[in-house]
Short mmCIF file of C-alpha atoms in Angstrom, two decimals:
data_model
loop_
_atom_site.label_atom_id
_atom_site.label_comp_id
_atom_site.label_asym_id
_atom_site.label_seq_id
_atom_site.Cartn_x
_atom_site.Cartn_y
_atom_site.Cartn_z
CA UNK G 1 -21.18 13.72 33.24
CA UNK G 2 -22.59 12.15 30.19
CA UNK G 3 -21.10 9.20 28.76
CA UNK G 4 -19.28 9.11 25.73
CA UNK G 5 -20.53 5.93 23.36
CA UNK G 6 -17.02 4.90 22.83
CA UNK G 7 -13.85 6.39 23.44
CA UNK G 8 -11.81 4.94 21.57
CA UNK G 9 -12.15 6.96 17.75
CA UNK G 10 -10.83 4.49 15.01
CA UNK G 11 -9.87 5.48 11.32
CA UNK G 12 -12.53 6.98 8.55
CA UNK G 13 -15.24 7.16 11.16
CA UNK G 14 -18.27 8.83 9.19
CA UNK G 15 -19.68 11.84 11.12
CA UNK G 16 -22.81 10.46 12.01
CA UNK G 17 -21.10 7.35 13.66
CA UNK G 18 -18.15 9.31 15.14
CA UNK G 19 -17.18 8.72 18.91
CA UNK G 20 -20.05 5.95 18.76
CA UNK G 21 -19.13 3.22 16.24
CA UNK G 22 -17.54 0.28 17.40
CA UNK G 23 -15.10 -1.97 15.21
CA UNK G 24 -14.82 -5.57 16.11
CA UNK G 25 -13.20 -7.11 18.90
CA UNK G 26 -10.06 -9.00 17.93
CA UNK G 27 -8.63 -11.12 21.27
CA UNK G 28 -5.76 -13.16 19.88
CA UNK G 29 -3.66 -14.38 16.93
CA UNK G 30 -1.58 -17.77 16.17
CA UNK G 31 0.32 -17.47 12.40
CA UNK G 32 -2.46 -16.73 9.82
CA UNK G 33 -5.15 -16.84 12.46
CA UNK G 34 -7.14 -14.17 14.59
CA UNK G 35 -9.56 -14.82 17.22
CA UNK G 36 -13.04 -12.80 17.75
CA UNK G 37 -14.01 -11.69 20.42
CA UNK G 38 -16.98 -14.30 20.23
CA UNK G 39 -14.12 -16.44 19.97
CA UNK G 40 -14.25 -17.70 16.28
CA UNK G 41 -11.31 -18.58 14.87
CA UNK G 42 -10.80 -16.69 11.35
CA UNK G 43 -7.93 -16.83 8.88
CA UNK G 44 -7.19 -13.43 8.66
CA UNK G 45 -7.43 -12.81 4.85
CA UNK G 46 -5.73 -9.17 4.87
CA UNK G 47 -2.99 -9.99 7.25
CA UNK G 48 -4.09 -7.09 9.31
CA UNK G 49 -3.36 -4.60 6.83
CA UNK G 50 -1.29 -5.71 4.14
CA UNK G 51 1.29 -6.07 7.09
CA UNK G 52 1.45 -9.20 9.19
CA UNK G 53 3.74 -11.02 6.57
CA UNK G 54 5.34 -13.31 9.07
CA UNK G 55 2.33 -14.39 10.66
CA UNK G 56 1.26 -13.41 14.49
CA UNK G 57 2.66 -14.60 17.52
CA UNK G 58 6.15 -15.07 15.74
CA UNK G 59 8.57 -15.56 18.76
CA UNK G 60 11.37 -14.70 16.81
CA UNK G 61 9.90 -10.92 16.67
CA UNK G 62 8.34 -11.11 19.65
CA UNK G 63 11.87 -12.03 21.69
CA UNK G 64 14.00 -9.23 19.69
CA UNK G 65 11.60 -6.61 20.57
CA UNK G 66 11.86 -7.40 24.36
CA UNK G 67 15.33 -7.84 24.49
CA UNK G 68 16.75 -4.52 22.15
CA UNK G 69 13.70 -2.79 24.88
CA UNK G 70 15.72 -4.34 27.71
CA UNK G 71 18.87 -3.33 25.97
CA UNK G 72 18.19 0.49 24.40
CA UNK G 73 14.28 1.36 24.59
CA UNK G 74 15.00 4.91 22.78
CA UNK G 75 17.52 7.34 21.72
CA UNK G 76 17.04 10.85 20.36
CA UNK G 77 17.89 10.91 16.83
CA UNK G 78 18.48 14.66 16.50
CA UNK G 79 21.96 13.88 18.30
CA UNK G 80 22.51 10.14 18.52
CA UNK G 81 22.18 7.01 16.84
CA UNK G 82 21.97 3.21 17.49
CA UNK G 83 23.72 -0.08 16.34
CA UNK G 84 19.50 -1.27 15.01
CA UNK G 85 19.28 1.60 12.86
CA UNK G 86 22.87 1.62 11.43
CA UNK G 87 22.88 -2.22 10.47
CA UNK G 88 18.89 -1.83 9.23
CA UNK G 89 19.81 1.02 6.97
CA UNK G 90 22.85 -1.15 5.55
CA UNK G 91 21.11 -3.84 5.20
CA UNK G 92 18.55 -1.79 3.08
CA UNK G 93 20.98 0.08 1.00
CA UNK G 94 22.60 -3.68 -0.24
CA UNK G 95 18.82 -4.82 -1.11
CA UNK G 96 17.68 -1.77 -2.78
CA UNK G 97 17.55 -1.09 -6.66
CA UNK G 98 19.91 1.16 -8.44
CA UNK G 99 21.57 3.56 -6.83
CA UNK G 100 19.32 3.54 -3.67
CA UNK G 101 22.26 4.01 -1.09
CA UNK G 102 20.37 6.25 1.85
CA UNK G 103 17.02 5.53 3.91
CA UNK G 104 15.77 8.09 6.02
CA UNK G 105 13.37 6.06 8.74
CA UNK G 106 9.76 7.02 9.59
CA UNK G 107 7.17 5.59 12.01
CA UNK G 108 5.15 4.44 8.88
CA UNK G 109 3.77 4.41 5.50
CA UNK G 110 2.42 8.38 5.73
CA UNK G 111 5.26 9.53 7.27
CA UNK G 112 7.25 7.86 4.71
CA UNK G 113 5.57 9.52 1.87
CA UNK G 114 5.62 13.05 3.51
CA UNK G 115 9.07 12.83 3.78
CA UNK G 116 9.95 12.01 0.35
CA UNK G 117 7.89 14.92 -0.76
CA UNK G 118 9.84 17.05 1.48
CA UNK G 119 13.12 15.80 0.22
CA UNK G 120 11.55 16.60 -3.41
CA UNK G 121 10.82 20.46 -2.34
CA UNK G 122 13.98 20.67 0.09
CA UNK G 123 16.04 19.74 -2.89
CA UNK G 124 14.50 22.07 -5.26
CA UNK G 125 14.70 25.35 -3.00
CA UNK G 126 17.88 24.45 -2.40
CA UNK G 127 19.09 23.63 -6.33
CA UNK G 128 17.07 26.90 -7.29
CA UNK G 129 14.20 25.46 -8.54
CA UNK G 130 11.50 26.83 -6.12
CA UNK G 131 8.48 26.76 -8.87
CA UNK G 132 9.29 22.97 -9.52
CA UNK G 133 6.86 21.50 -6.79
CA UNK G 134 4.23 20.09 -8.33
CA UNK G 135 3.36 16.08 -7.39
CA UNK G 136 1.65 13.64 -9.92
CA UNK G 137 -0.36 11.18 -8.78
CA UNK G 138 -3.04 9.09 -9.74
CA UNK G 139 -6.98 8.27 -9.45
CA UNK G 140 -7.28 4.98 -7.52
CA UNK G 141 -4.39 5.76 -5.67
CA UNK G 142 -3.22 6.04 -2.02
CA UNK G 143 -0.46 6.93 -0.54
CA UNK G 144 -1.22 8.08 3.67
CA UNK G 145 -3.35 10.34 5.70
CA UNK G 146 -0.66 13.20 6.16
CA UNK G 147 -1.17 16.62 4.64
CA UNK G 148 0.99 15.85 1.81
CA UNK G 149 0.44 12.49 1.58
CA UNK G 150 -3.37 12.10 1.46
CA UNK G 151 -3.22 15.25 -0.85
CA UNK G 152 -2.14 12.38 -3.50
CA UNK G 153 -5.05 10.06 -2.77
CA UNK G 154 -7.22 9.11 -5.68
CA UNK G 155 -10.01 6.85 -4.67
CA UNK G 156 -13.98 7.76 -4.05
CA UNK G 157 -14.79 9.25 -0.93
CA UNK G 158 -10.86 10.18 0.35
CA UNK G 159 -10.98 13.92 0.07
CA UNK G 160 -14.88 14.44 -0.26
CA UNK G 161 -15.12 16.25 3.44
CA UNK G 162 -10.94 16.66 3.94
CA UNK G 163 -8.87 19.65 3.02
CA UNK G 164 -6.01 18.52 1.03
CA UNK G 165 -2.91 20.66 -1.11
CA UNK G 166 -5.14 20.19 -4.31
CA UNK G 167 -2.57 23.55 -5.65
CA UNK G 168 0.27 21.10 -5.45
CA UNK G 169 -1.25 17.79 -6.87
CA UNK G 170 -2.29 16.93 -10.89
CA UNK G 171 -3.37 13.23 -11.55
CA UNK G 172 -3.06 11.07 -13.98
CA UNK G 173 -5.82 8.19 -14.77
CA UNK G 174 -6.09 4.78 -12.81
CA UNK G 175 -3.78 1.97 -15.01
CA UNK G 176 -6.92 -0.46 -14.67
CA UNK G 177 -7.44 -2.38 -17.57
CA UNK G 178 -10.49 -3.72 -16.51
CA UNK G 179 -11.72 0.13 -16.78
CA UNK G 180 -10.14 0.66 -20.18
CA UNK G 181 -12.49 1.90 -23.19
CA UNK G 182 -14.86 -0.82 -24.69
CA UNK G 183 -13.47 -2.09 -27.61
CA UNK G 184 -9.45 -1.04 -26.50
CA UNK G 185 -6.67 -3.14 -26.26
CA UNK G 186 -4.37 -3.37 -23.39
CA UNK G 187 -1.46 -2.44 -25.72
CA UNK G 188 -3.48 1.19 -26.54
CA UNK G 189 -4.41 1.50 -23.31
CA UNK G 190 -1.04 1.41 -22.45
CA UNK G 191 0.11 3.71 -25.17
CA UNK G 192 -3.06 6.63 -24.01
CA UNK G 193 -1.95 6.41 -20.33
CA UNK G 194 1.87 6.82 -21.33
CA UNK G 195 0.11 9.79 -23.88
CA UNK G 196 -1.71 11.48 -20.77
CA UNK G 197 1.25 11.74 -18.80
CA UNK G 198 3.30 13.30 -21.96
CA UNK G 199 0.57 15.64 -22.62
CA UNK G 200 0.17 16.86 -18.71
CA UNK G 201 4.21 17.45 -18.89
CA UNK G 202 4.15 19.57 -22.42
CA UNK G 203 1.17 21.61 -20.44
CA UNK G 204 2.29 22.09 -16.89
CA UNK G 205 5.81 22.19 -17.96
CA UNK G 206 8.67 19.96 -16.90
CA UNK G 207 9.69 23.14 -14.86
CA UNK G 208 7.18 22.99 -12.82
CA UNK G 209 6.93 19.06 -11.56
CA UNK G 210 8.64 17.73 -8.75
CA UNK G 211 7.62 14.33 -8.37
CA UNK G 212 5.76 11.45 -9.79
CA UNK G 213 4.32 9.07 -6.81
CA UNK G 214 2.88 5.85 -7.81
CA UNK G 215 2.38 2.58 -6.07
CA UNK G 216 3.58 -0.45 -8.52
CA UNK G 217 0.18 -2.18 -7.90
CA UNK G 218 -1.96 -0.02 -6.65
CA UNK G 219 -3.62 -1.51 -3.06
CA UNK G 220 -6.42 -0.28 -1.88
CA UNK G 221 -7.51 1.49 -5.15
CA UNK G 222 -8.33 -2.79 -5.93
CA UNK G 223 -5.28 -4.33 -6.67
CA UNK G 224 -4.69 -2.67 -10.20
CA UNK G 225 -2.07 -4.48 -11.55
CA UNK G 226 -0.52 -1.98 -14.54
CA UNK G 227 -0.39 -3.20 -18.22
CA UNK G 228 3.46 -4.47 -18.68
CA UNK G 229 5.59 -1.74 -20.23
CA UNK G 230 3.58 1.14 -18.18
CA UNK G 231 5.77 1.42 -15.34
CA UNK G 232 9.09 1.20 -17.45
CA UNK G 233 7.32 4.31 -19.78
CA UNK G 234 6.50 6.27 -17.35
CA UNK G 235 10.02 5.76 -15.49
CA UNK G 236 11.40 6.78 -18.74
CA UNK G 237 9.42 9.83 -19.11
CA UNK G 238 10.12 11.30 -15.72
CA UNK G 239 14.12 10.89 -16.36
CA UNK G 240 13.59 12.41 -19.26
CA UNK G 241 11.94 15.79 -17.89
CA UNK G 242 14.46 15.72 -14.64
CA UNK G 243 10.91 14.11 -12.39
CA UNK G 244 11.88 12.19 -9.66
CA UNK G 245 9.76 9.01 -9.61
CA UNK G 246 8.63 8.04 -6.32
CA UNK G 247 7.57 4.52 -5.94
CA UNK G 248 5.20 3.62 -3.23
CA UNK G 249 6.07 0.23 -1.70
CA UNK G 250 4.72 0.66 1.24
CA UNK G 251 2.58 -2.83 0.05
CA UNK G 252 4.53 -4.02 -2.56
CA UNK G 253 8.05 -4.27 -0.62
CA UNK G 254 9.18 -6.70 2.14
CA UNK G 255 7.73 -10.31 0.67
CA UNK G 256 4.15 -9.60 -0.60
CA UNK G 257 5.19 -10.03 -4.46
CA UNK G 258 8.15 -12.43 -3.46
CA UNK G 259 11.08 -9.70 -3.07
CA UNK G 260 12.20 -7.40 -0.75
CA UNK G 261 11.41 -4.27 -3.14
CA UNK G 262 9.43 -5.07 -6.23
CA UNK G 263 10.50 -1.90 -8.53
CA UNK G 264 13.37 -3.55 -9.90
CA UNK G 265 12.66 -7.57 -9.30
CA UNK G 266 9.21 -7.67 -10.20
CA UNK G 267 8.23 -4.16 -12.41
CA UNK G 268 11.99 -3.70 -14.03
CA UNK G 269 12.65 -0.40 -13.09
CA UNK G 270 15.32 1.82 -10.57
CA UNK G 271 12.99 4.59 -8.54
CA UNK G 272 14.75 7.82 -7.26
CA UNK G 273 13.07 6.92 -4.42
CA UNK G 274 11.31 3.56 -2.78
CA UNK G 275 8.75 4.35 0.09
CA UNK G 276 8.20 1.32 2.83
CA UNK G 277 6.39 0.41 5.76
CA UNK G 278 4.07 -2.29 7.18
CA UNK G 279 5.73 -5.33 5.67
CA UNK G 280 9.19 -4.06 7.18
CA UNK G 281 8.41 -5.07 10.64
CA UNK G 282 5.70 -7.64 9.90
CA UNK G 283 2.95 -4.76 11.75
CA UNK G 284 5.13 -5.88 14.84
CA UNK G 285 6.07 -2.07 15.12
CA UNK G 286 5.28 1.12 13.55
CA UNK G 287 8.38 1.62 11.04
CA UNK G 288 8.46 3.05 7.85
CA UNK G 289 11.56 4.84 5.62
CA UNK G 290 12.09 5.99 2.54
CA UNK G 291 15.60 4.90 0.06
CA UNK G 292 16.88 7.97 -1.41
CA UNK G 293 19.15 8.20 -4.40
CA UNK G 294 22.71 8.47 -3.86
CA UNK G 295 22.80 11.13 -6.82
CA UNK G 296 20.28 13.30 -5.65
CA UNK G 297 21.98 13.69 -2.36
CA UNK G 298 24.92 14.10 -4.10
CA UNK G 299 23.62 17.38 -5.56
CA UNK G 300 22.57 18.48 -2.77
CA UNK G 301 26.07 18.26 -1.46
CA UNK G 302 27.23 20.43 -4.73
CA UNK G 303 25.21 22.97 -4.26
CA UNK G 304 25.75 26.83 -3.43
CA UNK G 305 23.93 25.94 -0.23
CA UNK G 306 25.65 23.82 1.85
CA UNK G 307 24.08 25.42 5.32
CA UNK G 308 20.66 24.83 3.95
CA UNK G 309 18.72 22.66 6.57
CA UNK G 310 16.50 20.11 6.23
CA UNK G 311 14.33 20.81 8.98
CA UNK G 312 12.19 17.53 8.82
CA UNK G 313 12.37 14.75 11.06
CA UNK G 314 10.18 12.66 13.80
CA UNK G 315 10.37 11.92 17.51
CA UNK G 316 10.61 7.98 16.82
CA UNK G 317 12.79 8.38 13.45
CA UNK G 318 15.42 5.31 13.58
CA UNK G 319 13.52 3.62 16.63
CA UNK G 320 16.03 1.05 17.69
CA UNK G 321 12.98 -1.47 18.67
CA UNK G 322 11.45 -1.06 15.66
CA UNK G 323 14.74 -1.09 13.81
CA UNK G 324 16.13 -4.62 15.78
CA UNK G 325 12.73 -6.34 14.48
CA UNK G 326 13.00 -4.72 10.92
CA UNK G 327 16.63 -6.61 10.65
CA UNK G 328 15.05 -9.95 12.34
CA UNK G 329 11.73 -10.09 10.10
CA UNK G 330 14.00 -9.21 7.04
CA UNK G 331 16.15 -12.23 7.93
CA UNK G 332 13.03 -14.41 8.63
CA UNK G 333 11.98 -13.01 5.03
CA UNK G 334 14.79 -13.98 3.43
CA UNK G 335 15.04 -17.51 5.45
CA UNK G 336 12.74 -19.15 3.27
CA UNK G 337 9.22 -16.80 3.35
CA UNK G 338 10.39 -14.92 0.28
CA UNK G 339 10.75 -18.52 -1.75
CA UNK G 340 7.36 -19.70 -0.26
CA UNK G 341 5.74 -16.59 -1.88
CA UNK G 342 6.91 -17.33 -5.19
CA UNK G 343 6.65 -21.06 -5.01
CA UNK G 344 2.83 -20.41 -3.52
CA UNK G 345 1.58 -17.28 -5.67
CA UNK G 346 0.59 -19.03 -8.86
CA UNK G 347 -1.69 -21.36 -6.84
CA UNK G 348 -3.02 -18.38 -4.71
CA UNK G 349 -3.81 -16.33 -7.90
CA UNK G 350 -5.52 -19.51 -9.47
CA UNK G 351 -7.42 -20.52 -6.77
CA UNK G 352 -8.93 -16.87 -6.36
CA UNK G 353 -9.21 -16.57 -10.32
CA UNK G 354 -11.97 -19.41 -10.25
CA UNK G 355 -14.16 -17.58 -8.33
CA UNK G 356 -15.03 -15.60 -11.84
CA UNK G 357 -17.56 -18.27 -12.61
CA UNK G 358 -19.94 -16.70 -9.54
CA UNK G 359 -22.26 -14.29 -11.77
CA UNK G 360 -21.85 -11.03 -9.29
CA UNK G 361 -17.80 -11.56 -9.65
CA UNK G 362 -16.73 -9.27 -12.82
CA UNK G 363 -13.00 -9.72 -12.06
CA UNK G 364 -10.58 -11.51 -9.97
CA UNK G 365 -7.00 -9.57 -10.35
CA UNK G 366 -3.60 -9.79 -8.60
CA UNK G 367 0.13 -10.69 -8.63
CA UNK G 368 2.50 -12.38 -5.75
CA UNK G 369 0.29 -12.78 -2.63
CA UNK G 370 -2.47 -9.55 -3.20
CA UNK G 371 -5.09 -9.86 -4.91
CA UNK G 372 -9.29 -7.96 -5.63
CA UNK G 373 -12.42 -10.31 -6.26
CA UNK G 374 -14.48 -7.44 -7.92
CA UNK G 375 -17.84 -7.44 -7.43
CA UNK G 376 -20.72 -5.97 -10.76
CA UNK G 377 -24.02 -5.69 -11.16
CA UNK G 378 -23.85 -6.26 -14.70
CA UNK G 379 -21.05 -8.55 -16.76
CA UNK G 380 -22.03 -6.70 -20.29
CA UNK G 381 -20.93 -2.99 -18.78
CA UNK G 382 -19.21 -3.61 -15.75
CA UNK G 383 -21.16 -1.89 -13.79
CA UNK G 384 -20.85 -1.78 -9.70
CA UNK G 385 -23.56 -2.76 -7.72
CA UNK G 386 -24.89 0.96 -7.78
CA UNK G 387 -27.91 -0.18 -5.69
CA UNK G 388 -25.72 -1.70 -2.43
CA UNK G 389 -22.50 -0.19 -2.47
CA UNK G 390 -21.82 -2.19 0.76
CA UNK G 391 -21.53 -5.45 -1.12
CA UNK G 392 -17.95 -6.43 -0.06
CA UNK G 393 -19.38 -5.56 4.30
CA UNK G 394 -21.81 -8.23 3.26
CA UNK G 395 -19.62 -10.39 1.81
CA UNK G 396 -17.31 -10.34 4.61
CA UNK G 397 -20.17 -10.45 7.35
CA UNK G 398 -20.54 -14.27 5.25
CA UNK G 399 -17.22 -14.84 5.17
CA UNK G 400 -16.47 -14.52 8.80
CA UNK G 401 -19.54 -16.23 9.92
CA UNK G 402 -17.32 -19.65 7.67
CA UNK G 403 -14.08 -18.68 9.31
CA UNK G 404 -12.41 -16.04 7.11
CA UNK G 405 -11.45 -12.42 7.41
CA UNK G 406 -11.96 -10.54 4.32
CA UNK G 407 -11.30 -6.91 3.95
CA UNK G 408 -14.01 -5.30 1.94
CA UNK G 409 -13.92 -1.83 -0.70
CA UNK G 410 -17.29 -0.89 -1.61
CA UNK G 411 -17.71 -3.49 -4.07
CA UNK G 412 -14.15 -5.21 -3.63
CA UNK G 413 -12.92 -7.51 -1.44
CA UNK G 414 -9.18 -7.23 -1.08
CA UNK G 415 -6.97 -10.48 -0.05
CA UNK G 416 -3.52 -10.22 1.00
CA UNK G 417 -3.07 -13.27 3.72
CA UNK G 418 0.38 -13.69 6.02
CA UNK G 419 2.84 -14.94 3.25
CA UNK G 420 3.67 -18.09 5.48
CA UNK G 421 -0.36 -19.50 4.14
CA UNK G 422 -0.06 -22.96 3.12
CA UNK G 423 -1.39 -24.54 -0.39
CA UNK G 424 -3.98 -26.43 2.03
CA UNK G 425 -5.49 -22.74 3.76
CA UNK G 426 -5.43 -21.09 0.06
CA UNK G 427 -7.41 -23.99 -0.70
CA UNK G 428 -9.68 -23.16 2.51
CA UNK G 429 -9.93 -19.40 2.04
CA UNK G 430 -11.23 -20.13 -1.37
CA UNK G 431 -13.66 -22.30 -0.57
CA UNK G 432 -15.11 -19.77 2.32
CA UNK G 433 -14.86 -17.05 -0.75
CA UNK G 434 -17.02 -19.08 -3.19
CA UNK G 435 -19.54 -19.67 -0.42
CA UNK G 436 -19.59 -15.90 1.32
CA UNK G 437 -20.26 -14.47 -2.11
CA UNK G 438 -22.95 -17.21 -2.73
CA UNK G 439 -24.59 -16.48 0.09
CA UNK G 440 -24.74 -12.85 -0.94
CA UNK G 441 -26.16 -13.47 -4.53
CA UNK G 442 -28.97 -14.91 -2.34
CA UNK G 443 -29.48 -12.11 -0.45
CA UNK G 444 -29.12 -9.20 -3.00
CA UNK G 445 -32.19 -11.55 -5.11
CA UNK G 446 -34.12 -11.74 -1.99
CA UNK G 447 -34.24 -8.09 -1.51
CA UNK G 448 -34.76 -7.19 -4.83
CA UNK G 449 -31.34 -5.57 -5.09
CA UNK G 450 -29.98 -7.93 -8.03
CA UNK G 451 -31.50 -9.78 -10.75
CA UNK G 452 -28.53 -12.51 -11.01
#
């Protein structure tokens, strides 16, 4: 029998890599610290993925999840239910925004977006509206790997080899202001997103959109942080046309702008619906949910259909292990992380915001404790570094080589660190930054890539 390369397939393989590549080895982790498997210590600049917001080895989360396993390891949720999910899904419904009374618990942040897509076309067969499916999204965006969900994605590369519902799905334009029109201001930019929306609603027809799904900042499109009134315009608009607005938080919520859900705290506005996942455990467990307004369901209750079934749901909905260190991280969150956050942020963002006086750094962007250090080839246009789109892989191959993980987007390198980082390792991770992108610059002019 031949042997297989590796057998162990990891996400986005490319094709001429897959069931050979090999990711690095990751051994151990100690609050915002990994270990390599050459054993370098490295301060582990995404916090996994946007998700370890406590830091690792927290015993707190690490003795709940052995002792609800020793206590209740499963239970079906088709028929029963357990104490974890009832007091998590309280606990959510007294934190969330508006009239966000109901969560309906996934293993994660795809899952979570599927199923509020479902609850948008399950409500509209059931209140007559079967033609009033379509989903709005937007480029830069995304929001899972499901059918549905990765049928919203916006960014390069996503869909170029994947099938996806493209019948279903209509988007909008990225709210980057660093992308905006020569010569515009961020008030008209504002005003021509806002515009493009109205205009794809007079031609579609409000009849005939479901949903609007949009992340608050968008992540991995590069931390796009939205000009200030966008969010509340665009709210406005779908209430207007009867569009649910589905707010992606599956980044946003549980600590890494300094609340439990930004919509309301941060961005000033009341979704129909709030998706969540990694930052709801802490990445200690695979949860995710989605809050549901307390209206819609009570239509659904009204209507002419009361047998209709919902026929949607997931072997680990509800899991009471992943539901017992939900409620534990949340009260760790709320112990003292969540005012460390917004005590910490400003120096965070400043710190990062320095690095704009390296010549290959166009932009440094970000709110709370996220933030993009945007790499171009040219200041005057903006341009990417067409020539090595792998800029941010070199970066990071710097970065870890000084002690710091970095997570890198074509020309981007995202930071999002364990909220409990101190002023002194912001400080740190900065200063590995600064000299990891150096070091680049000297490469990119030693291979003729960049003229600096």
């Amino acid at each position: 029998m031949a042997k297989i390369p590796n057998a162990l397939v990891q996400p986005w393989p490319s094709a001429g890599a897959i069931g050979a590549d090999r990711r690095g080895l990751l051994t151990s982790g100690e609050g915002i610290y990994v270990t390599d498997g050459h054993g370098r210590k490295l301060i582990d600049g995404p916090a996994g993925m946007w998700c370890v917001n406590v830091g690792h080895r927290n015993a707190d989360l690490a003795r709940v999840m052995q002792e609800q396993a020793l206590e209740l390891s499963y239970n079906s949720p088709w028929y029963t239910t357990s104490s974890p999910a009832d007091a998590l899904a309280d606990a959510l419904a007294k934190r969330a925004p508006g009239d966000l009374e109901h969560v309906f618990l996934t293993t994660g942040g795809s899952s979570a977006v599927e199923t509020a897509l479902r609850i948008m076309q399950f409500a509209n067969n059931v209140r007559g509206r079967p033609d009033k499916k379509l989903m709005v999204s937007r480029q830069g965006g995304y929001h899972g790997s499901t059918y549905l969900s990765a049928s919203l994605n916006g960014r390069p590369r996503d869909q170029d080899w994947m099938d996806s519902a493209t019948h279903l799905v209509r988007k909008l334009s990225s709210p980057n202001p660093f992308r905006r029109p020569e010569g515009m201001s961020i008030e008209a930019f504002e005003d021509s997103l806002v515009a493009e929306f109205a205009a794809l609603i007079e031609t579609e027809g409000a009849e005939r959109i479901g949903a609007f799904v949009a992340e608050p900042i968008q992540a991995s499109g590069g931390v796009i942080v939205p000009p200030p009134g966008y969010l509340q315009r665009m709210r406005a608009l779908c209430a207007e046309n009867d569009i649910l607005f589905i707010a992606d938080e599956v980044v946003t919520a549980f600590g890494r702008l300094g609340s439990v859900f930004a919509s309301k705290d941060v961005f000033g506005i009341e979704p129909d619906m709030i998706t969540f996942a990694k930052g709801v455990t802490s990445g200690y467990f695979p949860l995710g949910g989605v809050m549901v307004s307390a209206r819609l369901f009570e239509e659904l209750r009204r209507s002419n259909h009361p047998d209709a079934m919902f026929a949607h749901g997931l072997t680990y909905s509800s899991h009471p292990v992943g539901c017992a260190v939900a409620l534990k991280n949340l009260e760790l969150l709320e112990g003292g992380i969540l005012d460390h956050v917004n005590a910490i942020a400003g120096h965070f963002q400043a710190g990062l915001k320095s690095l704009e006086d390296l010549p290959l750094v166009g932009e440094v962007r970000g709110l709370g404790l996220m933030a993009c250090i945007e790499c171009v080839a040219d200041r005057v246009n903006n341009n990417p570094l067409t020539l090595d789109l792998e800029v941010g892989k070199r970066i990071d191959g710097h970065c870890q080589e000084l002690g710091l993980l970095v997570r890198p987007l074509i020309n981007m390198c995202v930071m999002s660190p364990p909220l409990t980082i101190t002023t002194e390792q912001v400080d740190t991770m900065v200063d590995i930054l600064r000299r990891g992108i150096s070091r680049t610059m000297d490469d990119l002019v030693r291979e003729g890539l960049w003229k600096g």
